Each structure stands twice: as structure tokens, then as C-alpha cells.
Short mmCIF file of C-alpha atoms in Angstrom, two decimals:
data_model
loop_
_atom_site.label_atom_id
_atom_site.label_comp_id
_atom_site.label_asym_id
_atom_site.label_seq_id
_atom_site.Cartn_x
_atom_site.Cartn_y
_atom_site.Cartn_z
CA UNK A 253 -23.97 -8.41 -19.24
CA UNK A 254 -21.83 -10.07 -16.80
CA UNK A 255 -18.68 -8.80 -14.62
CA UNK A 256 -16.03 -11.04 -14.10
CA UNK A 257 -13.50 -11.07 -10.99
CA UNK A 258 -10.46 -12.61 -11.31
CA UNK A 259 -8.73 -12.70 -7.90
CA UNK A 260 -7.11 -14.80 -5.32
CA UNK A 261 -9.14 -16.69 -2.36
CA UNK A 262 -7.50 -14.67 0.21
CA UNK A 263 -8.44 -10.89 -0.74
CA UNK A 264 -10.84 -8.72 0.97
CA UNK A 265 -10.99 -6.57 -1.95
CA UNK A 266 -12.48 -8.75 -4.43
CA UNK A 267 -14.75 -10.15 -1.97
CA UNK A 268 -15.86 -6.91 -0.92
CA UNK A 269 -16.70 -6.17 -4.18
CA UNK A 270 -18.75 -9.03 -4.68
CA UNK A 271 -20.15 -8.71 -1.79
CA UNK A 272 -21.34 -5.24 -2.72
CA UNK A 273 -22.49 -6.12 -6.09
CA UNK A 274 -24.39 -9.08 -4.74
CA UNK A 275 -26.24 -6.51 -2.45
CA UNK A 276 -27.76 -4.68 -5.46
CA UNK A 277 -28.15 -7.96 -7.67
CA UNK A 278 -25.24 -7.21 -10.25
CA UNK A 279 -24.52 -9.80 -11.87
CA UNK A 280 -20.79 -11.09 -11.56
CA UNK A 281 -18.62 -14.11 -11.02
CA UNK A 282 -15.74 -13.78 -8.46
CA UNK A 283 -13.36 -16.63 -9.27
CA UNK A 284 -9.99 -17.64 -8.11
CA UNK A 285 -7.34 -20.74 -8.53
CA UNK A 286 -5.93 -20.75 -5.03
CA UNK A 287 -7.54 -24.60 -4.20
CA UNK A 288 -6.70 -25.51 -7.69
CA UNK A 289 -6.19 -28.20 -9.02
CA UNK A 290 -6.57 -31.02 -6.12
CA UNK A 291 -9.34 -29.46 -4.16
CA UNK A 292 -11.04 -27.34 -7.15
CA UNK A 293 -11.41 -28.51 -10.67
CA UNK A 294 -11.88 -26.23 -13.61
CA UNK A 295 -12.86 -26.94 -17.06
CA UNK A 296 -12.51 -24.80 -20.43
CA UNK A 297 -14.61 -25.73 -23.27
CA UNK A 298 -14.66 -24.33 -26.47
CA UNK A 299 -16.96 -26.07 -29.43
CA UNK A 300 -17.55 -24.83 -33.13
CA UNK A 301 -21.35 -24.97 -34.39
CA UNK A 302 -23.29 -22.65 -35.99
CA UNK A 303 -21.05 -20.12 -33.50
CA UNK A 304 -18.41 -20.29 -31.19
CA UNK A 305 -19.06 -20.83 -27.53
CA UNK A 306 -16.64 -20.98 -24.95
CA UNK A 307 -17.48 -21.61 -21.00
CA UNK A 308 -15.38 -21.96 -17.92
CA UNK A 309 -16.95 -24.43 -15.42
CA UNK A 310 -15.69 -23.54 -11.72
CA UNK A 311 -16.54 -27.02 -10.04
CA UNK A 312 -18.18 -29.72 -10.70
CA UNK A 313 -21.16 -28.83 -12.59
CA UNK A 314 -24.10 -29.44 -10.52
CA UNK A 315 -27.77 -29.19 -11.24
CA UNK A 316 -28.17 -25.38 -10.98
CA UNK A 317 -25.40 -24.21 -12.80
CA UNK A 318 -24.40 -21.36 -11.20
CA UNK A 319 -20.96 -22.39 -11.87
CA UNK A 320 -20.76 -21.98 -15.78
CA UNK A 321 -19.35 -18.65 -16.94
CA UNK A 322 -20.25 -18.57 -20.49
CA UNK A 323 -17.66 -16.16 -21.71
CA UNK A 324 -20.12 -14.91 -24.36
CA UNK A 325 -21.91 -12.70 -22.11
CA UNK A 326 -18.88 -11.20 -19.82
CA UNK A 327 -19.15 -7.44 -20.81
CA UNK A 328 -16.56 -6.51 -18.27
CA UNK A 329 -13.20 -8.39 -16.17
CA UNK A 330 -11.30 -6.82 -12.96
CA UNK A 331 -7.70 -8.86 -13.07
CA UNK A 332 -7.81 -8.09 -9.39
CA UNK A 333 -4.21 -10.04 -8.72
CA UNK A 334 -4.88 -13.02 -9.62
CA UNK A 335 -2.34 -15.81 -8.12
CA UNK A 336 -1.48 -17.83 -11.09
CA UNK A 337 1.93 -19.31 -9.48
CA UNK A 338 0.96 -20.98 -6.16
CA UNK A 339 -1.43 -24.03 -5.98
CA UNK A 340 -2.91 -26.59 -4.12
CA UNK A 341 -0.77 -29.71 -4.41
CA UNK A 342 -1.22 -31.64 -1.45
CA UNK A 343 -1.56 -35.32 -2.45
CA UNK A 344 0.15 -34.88 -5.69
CA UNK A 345 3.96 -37.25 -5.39
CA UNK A 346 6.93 -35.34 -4.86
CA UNK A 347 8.39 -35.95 -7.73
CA UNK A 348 5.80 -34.71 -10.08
CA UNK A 349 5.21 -31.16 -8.18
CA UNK A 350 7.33 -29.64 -10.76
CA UNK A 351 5.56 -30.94 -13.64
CA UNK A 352 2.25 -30.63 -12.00
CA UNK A 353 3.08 -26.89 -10.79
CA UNK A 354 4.21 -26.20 -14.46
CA UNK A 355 0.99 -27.86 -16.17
CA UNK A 356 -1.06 -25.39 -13.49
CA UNK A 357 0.79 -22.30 -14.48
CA UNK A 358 0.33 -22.94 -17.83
CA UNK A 359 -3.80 -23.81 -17.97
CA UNK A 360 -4.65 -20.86 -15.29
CA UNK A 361 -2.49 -18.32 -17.46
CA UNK A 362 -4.13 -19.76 -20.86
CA UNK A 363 -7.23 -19.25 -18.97
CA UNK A 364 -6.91 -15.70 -18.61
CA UNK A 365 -5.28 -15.31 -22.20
CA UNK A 366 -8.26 -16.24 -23.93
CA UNK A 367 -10.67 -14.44 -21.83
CA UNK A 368 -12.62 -12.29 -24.70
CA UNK A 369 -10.98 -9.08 -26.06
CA UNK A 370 -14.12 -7.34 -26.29
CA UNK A 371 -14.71 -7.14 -22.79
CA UNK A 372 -13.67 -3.98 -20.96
CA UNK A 373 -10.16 -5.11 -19.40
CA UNK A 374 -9.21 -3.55 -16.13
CA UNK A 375 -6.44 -3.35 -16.73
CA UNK A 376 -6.03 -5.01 -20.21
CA UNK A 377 -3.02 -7.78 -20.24
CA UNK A 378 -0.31 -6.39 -22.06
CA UNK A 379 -0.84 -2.84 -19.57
CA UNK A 380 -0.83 -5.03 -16.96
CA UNK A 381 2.12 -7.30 -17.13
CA UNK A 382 4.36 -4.31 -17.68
CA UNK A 383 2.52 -1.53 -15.42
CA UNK A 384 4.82 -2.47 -12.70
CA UNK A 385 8.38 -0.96 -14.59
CA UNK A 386 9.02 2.16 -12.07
CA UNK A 387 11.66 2.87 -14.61
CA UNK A 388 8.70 3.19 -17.49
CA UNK A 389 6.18 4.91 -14.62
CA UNK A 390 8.36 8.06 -14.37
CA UNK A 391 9.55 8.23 -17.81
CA UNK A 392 5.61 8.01 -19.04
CA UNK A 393 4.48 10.93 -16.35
CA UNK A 394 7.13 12.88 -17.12
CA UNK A 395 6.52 12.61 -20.46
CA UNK A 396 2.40 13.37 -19.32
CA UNK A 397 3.81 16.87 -17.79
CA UNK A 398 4.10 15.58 -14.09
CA UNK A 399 6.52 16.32 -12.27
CA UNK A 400 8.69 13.59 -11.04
CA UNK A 401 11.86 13.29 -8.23
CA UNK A 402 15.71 12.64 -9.98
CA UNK A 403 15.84 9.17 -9.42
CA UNK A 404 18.66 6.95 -10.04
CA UNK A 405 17.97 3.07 -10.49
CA UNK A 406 21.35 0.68 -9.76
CA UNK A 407 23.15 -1.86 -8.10
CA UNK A 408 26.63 0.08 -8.83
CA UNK A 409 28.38 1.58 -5.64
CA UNK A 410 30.18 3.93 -7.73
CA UNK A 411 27.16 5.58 -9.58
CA UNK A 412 25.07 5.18 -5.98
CA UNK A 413 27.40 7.20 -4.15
CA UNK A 414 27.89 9.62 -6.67
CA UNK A 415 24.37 10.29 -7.23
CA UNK A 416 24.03 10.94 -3.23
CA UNK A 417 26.46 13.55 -2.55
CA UNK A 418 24.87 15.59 -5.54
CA UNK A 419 21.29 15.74 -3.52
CA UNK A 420 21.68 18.22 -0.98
CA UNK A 421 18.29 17.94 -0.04
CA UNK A 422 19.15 14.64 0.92
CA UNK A 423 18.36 10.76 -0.97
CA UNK A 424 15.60 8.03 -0.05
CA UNK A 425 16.36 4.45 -0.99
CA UNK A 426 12.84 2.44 -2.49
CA UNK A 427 12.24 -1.08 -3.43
CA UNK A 428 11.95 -1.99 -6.64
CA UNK A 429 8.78 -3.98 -5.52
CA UNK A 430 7.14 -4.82 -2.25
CA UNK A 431 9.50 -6.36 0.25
CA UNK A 432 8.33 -8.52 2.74
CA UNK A 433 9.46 -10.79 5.37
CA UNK A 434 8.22 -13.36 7.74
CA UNK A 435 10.08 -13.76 11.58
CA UNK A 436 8.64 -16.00 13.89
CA UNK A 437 5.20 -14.41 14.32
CA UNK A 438 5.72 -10.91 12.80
CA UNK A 439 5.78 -9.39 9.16
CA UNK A 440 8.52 -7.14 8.36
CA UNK A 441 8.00 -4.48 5.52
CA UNK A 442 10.73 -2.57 3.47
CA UNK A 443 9.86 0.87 3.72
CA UNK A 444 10.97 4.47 1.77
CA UNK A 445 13.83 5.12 3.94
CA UNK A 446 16.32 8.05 4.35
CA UNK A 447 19.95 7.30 3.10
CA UNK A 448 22.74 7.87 5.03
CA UNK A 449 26.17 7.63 4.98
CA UNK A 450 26.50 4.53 6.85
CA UNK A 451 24.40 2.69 4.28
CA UNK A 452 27.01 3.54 1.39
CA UNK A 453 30.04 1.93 2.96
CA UNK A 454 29.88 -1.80 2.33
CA UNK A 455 30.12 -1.79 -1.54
CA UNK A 456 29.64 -5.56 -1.63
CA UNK A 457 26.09 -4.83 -0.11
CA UNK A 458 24.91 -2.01 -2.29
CA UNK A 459 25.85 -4.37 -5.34
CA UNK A 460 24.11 -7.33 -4.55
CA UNK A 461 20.50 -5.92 -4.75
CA UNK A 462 19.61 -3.01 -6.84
CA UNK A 463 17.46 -0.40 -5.88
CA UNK A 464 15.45 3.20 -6.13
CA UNK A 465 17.25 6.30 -5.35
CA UNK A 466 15.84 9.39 -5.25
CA UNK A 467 15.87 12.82 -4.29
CA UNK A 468 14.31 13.75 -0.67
CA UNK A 469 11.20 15.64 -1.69
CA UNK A 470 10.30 17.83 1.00
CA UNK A 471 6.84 17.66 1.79
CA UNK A 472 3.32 19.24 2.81
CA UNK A 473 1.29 15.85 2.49
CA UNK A 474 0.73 13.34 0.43
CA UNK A 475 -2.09 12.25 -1.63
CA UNK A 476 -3.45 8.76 -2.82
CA UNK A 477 -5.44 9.82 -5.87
CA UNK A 478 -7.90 6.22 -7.05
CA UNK A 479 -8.10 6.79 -10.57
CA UNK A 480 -11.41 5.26 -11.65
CA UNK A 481 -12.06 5.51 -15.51
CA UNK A 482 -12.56 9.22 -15.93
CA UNK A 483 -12.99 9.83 -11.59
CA UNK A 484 -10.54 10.21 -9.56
CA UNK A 485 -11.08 10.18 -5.46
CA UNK A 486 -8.43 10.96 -4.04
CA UNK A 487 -7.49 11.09 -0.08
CA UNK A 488 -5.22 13.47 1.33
CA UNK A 489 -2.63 11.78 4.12
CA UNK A 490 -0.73 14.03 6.75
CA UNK A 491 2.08 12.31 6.99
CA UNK A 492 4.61 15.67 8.01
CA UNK A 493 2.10 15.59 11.34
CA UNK A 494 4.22 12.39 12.67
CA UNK A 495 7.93 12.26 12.59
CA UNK A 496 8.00 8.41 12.61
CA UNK A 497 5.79 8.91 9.23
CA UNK A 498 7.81 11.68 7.60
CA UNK A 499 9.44 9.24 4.94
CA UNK A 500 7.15 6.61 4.46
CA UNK A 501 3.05 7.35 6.15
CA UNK A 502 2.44 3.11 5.60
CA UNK A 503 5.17 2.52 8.78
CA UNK A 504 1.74 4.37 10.85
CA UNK A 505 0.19 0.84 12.04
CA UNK A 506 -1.42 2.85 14.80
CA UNK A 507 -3.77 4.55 12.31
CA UNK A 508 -2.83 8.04 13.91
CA UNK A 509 -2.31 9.83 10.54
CA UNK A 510 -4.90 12.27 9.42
CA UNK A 511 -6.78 11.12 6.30
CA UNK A 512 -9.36 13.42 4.57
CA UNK A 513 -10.94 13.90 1.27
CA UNK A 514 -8.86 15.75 -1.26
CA UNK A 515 -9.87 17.62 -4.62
CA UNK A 516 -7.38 17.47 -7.14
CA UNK A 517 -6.74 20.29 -9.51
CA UNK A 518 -7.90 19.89 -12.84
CA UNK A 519 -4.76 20.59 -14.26
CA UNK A 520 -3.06 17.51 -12.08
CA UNK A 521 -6.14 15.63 -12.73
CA UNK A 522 -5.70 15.95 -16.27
CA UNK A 523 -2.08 14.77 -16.19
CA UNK A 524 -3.20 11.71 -14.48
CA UNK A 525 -5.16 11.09 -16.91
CA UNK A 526 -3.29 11.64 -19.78
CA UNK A 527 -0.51 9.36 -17.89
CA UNK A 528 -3.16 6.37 -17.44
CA UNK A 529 -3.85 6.29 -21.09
CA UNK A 530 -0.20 6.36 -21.71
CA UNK A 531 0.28 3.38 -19.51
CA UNK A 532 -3.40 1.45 -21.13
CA UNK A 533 -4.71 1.44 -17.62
CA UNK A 534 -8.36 1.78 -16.97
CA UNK A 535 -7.75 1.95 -12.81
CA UNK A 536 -4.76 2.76 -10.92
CA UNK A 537 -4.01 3.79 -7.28
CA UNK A 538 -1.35 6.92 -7.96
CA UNK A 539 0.87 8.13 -4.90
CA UNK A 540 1.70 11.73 -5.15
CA UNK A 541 3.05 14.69 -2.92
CA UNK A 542 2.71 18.10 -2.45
CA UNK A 543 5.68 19.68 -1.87
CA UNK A 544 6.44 22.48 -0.18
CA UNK A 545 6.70 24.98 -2.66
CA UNK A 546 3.32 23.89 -3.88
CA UNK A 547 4.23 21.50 -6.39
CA UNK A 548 2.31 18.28 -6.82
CA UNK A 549 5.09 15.55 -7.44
CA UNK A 550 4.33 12.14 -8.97
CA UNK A 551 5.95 8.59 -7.19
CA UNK A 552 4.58 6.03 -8.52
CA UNK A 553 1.13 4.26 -9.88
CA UNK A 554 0.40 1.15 -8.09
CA UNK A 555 -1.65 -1.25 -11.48
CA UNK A 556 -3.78 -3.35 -8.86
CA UNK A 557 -3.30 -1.32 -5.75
CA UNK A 558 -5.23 -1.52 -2.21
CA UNK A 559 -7.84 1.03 -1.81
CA UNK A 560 -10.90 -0.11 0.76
CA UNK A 561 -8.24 0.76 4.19
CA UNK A 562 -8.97 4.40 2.99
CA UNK A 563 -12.53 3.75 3.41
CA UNK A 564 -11.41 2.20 6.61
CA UNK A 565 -9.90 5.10 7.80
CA UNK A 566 -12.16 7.59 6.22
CA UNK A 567 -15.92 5.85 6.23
CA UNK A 568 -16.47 9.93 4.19
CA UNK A 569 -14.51 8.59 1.34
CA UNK A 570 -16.65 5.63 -0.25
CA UNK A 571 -14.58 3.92 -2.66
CA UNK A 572 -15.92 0.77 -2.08
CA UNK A 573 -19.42 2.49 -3.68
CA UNK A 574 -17.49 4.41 -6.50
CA UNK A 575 -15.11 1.40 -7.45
CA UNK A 576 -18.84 -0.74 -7.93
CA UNK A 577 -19.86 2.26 -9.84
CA UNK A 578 -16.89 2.08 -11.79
CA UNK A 579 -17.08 -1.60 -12.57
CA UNK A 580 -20.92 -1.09 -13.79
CA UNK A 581 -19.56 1.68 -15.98
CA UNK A 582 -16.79 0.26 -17.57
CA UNK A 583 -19.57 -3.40 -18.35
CA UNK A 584 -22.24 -1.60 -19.69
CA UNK A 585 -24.60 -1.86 -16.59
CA UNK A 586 -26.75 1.69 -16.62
CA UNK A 587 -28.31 0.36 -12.51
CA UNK A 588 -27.26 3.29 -10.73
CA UNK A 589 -27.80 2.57 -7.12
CA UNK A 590 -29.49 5.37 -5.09
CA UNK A 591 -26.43 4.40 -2.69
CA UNK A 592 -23.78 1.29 -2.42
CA UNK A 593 -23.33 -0.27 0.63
CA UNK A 594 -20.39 0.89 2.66
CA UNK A 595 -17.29 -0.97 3.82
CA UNK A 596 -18.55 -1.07 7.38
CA UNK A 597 -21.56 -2.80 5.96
CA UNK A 598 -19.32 -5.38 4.27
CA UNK A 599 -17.48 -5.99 7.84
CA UNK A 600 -20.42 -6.59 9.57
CA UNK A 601 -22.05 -8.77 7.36
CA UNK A 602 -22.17 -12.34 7.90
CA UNK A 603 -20.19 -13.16 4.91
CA UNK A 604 -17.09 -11.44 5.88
CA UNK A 605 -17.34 -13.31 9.81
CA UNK A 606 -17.36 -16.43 7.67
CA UNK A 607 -14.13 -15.71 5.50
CA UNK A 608 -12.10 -13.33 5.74
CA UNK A 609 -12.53 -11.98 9.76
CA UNK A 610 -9.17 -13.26 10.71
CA UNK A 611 -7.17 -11.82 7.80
CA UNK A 612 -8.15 -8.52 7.84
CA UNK A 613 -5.79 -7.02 10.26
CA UNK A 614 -3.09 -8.36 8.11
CA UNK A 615 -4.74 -7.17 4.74
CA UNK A 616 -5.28 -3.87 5.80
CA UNK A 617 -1.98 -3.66 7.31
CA UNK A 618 -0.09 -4.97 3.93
CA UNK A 619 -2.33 -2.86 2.40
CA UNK A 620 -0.67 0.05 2.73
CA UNK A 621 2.44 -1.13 0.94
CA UNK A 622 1.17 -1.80 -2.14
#
């Protein structure tokens, strides 16, 4: 029984993870394609004896290897974002970076299309190429007995403008998907923000980019529920305790909101669940709010979302442990731990100075808009 990781060279998560499951001798491959294909080779083979075998070779094969993934005995794979578009190309001519790009795209994304169906997907491929439809999100957990903000989805000035003077509570605008931007030697991040009046006037600009519209839900909190199989941890977030966090909690880069363990009901809990196996998803980070009549309200599920900067900011909550757990669960693997090791372990450890010490600000930071 063997976990696979399917990531991107970049991400503490997936590294964390390994790290972890390292720690208690699980055994797992954590691969990626970022210094593919001029600094990283990788081979598929597939033969036909008396039974099919297929193996993925990481690397050159050296004498050990440690390198071969024979696909035969992966009982479990975590599609943790992997970067199929974006490639190491130095040295390749300029005029064949379009061809080469293309051949990449094409190999890395037939890798991961013949990785075995019997394995315990998380999330499994067709789920995840379309988990990311807001439009589909909202219909499904309405549809699951959540209850969801009026939402209008457009690029029409007309319908936009409309739909705003009928919330009196007031409208938020939301990407569509994560927006970033990169100034000089800053990030700059699209947040959920307030609508107003002066937004609405230039027609030409409302029309060029659609967007999420919604209904100003008037909060309590807010909750990040991690659903994990059949678990969910969730973390409660005061975000009314800040005004500068009142729309959007992810703008607080000063980590001065209040995070805390939260319970959810069992009626909510079941929702989310029935939701999740609407959507085929085996793990999702779900973004809720309690409003303040007492409702819980859904926003949205986020397929491959961030989850260790709640550890970060609540060492109580150990989802680095339960998301381990989770992955063990979901291969097969009955080693239950008497207790993971902890995100602060991971940070300290000498693996972590070696790679990833210099990006974490920025991970955790990006973190919270995804």
C-alpha cells in the first residue's frame, strides 16, 4: 500500500505532508513536474506479460530505486494542485517552446490520466476539473439543504445594477477565481469587497470582466469547516471583531483575528456531507457563516484548498495530524499513530530550513485566498 502525492515543487502543504508521513514511516511518493523536462526526466512504462505492469520512473534510475513508483501498489493519490502548465525550458530554442510546452502538457496530463482507477482519488478527476464552477457549488448545496446568499453571476451592467438596488442589505462583488497581482516587490490580492455606487457607473468596466454578486450577509463569524472523508474540523474565525476584516477576514495579514476550534452541528455537518458527495469530493475546505439570526450560510467549497495556516494560527487545531490520518484512511493503512507530529515540528525541522524557509511567509499569506 502506497500513497501517492501529486503536487508542485513549491508547496508547503504537500511537503508537510510528506514530511509527516516520513516521520511515522508511511509509505508515499511526493512527486512533482515543476523542473520537468530539462532538469528532471520522467519515464512511463507500461509492458504486457503474464500481467500488466505500469511504473513511473522520477529520475534517472539509479542503483537503489527509490525512484520507481510501480503503480500496482498505489492504494491511495492526493492531486494536491499539481502544475501541469508551467515547465522548465531553459535551454530548449525559442522557436520550439511552443511545441515543447505543448508535448509537456500533454505527457504530464496523460500521466495523471492513467494513474489507476482503483486507487482512492482525492479528489477523483472528473470532481476535480469541474469542482471549481461557483455557479454549480451553490446550485449543488442548495440543492443539499444549505442555505446559500442570492447571487447574481454577469458581465451585463444592466442586470448588475438591477440586481443591486434590490439588496437592501447591501451587495459584495467576488472573483470568479483567485486574483492576483505582482507590483514591484508586493502581491496584490482581490478580495470580497462591498459594492458601491461608484463602482456601477462606468458600464464599459463592469462589462469587460464578469463577476460574483451577492447579497451582504450580515454576520456573527465565519467558519472554515476541513471536510476530511467522514470528519470535519472546522475553525471558527472572528472576523466582525475587526472592521478592516468585516468583508473579507484573509485582508488580516497581521494575524490579529481570533481563531478557535468550532463544533459543527450535526444537522450542518450532515449537509456538508451530503453536498461533498454531490460534488464526488473526498476533501474539501468549505467557507461558511453564521449569520446573525443564527443561520449557518454556505459560500463556497475550495476542491484543493489551504489548510496548515489554521494550524499556524491555532497549534489546538491539528490538521496537519488529522489530514495524515485521513490520507491513511482513505489508502488502506490501519497505523494509527499514538500522535502525528505537529506543524511546528515540520517548521523546525531541518527539512523545511532546507526548502521551503523562504516561501513560507508568502504561502501562508496566499493561503488564505484560496
Amino acid at each position: 500500500m502506497t500513497i501517492l502525492i501529486v503536487g508542485f515543487k513549491e508547496d508547503i502543504h504537500g511537503d508537510a505532508v510528506s514530511w509527516a508521513l516520513n516521520h511515522q514511516k508511511i509509505p508515499h511518493h511526493l512527486v512533482h513536474f515543476s523542473n520537468f523536462p530539462t532538469q528532471q526526466p520522467i519515464t512511463i512504462s507500461i509492458s504486457k506479460a503474464d500481467d500488466l505492469t505500469q511504473s513511473i520512473v522520477f529520475g534517472e534510475t539509479d542503483v537503489t530505486k527509490e525512484n520507481i513508483i510501480n503503480l500496482r501498489n498505489a492504494t491511495a493519490i492526493w492531486l494536491r494542485r499539481p502544475n501541469t502548465s508551467v515547465f522548465e525550458l531553459s535551454g530548449v530554442h525559442s522557436g520550439d517552446l511552443h511545441y515543447v510546452a505543448g508535448e509537456c502538457r500533454s505527457f504530464c496530463a496523460g500521466l495523471i490520466a492513467n494513474l489507476p482507477e482503483s486507487c482512492k482519488w482525492i479528489n477523483p478527476l472528473p470532481a476535480h476539473y469541474v469542482a471549481g464552477s461557483k455557479a454549480r457549488q451553490l446550485n449543488l448545496a442548495a440543492a443539499s439543504g444549505l442555505k446559500i446568499p442570492t447571487t447574481l453571476m454577469s458581465n451585463s451592467a444592466s442586470e448588475i445594477r438591477k440586481f443591486v438596488s434590490r439588496q437592501k442589505g447591501g451587495t459584495v462583488y467576488k472573483p470568479l477565481h483567485p486574483g492576483f497581482w505582482n507590483e514591484s516587490n508586493r502581491s496584490l490580492v482581490q478580495y470580497t469587497t462591498p459594492v458601491t455606487n461608484e463602482m456601477l457607473e462606468n458600464s464599459g468596466a463592469l462589462e469587460l470582466c464578469p463577476g460574483i454578486y451577492q447579497e451582504e450577509i450580515q454576520k456573527k463569524y465565519e467558519i472554515r469547516a476541513n471536510f476530511l472523508g467522514s470528519k470535519i474540523v472546522s475553525a471558527k474565525i472572528e472576523s466582525q471583531a475587526q472592521e478592516n476584516t468585516k468583508s473579507d477576514w484573509r485582508v488580516d495579514l497581521l494575524n490579529k483575528v481570533s481563531i478557535e476550534p468550532y463544533e459543527i452541528p450535526g444537522e450542518i455537518a450532515d449537509k456538508i456531507e451530503c453536498l461533498m458527495k454531490k460534488m464526488n469530493l473526498r476533501f474539501g475546505c468549505i467557507d461558511l457563516v453564521r449569520d446573525e439570526d443564527g443561520d449557518y450560510v454556505f459560500l463556497e467549497v475550495n476542491e484543493q484548498g489551504q489548510f496548515l495556516w489554521i494550524e499556524e494560527r491555532c497549534p489546538e487545531i491539528a490538521i496537519l495530524g488529522e489530514f495524515c490520518d485521513f490520507l491513511c484512511r482513505e489508502s488502506g493503512i490501519t497505523f494509527t499513530p499514538e500522535q502525528w507530529p505537529n506543524l511546528s515540528d515540520y517548521l523546525a525541522s531541518e527539512r523545511f530550513s532546507t526548502t521551503h524557509k523562504m516561501s513560507l511567509e508568502l504561502e501562508i499569506n496566499q493561503a488564505r485566498a484560496l
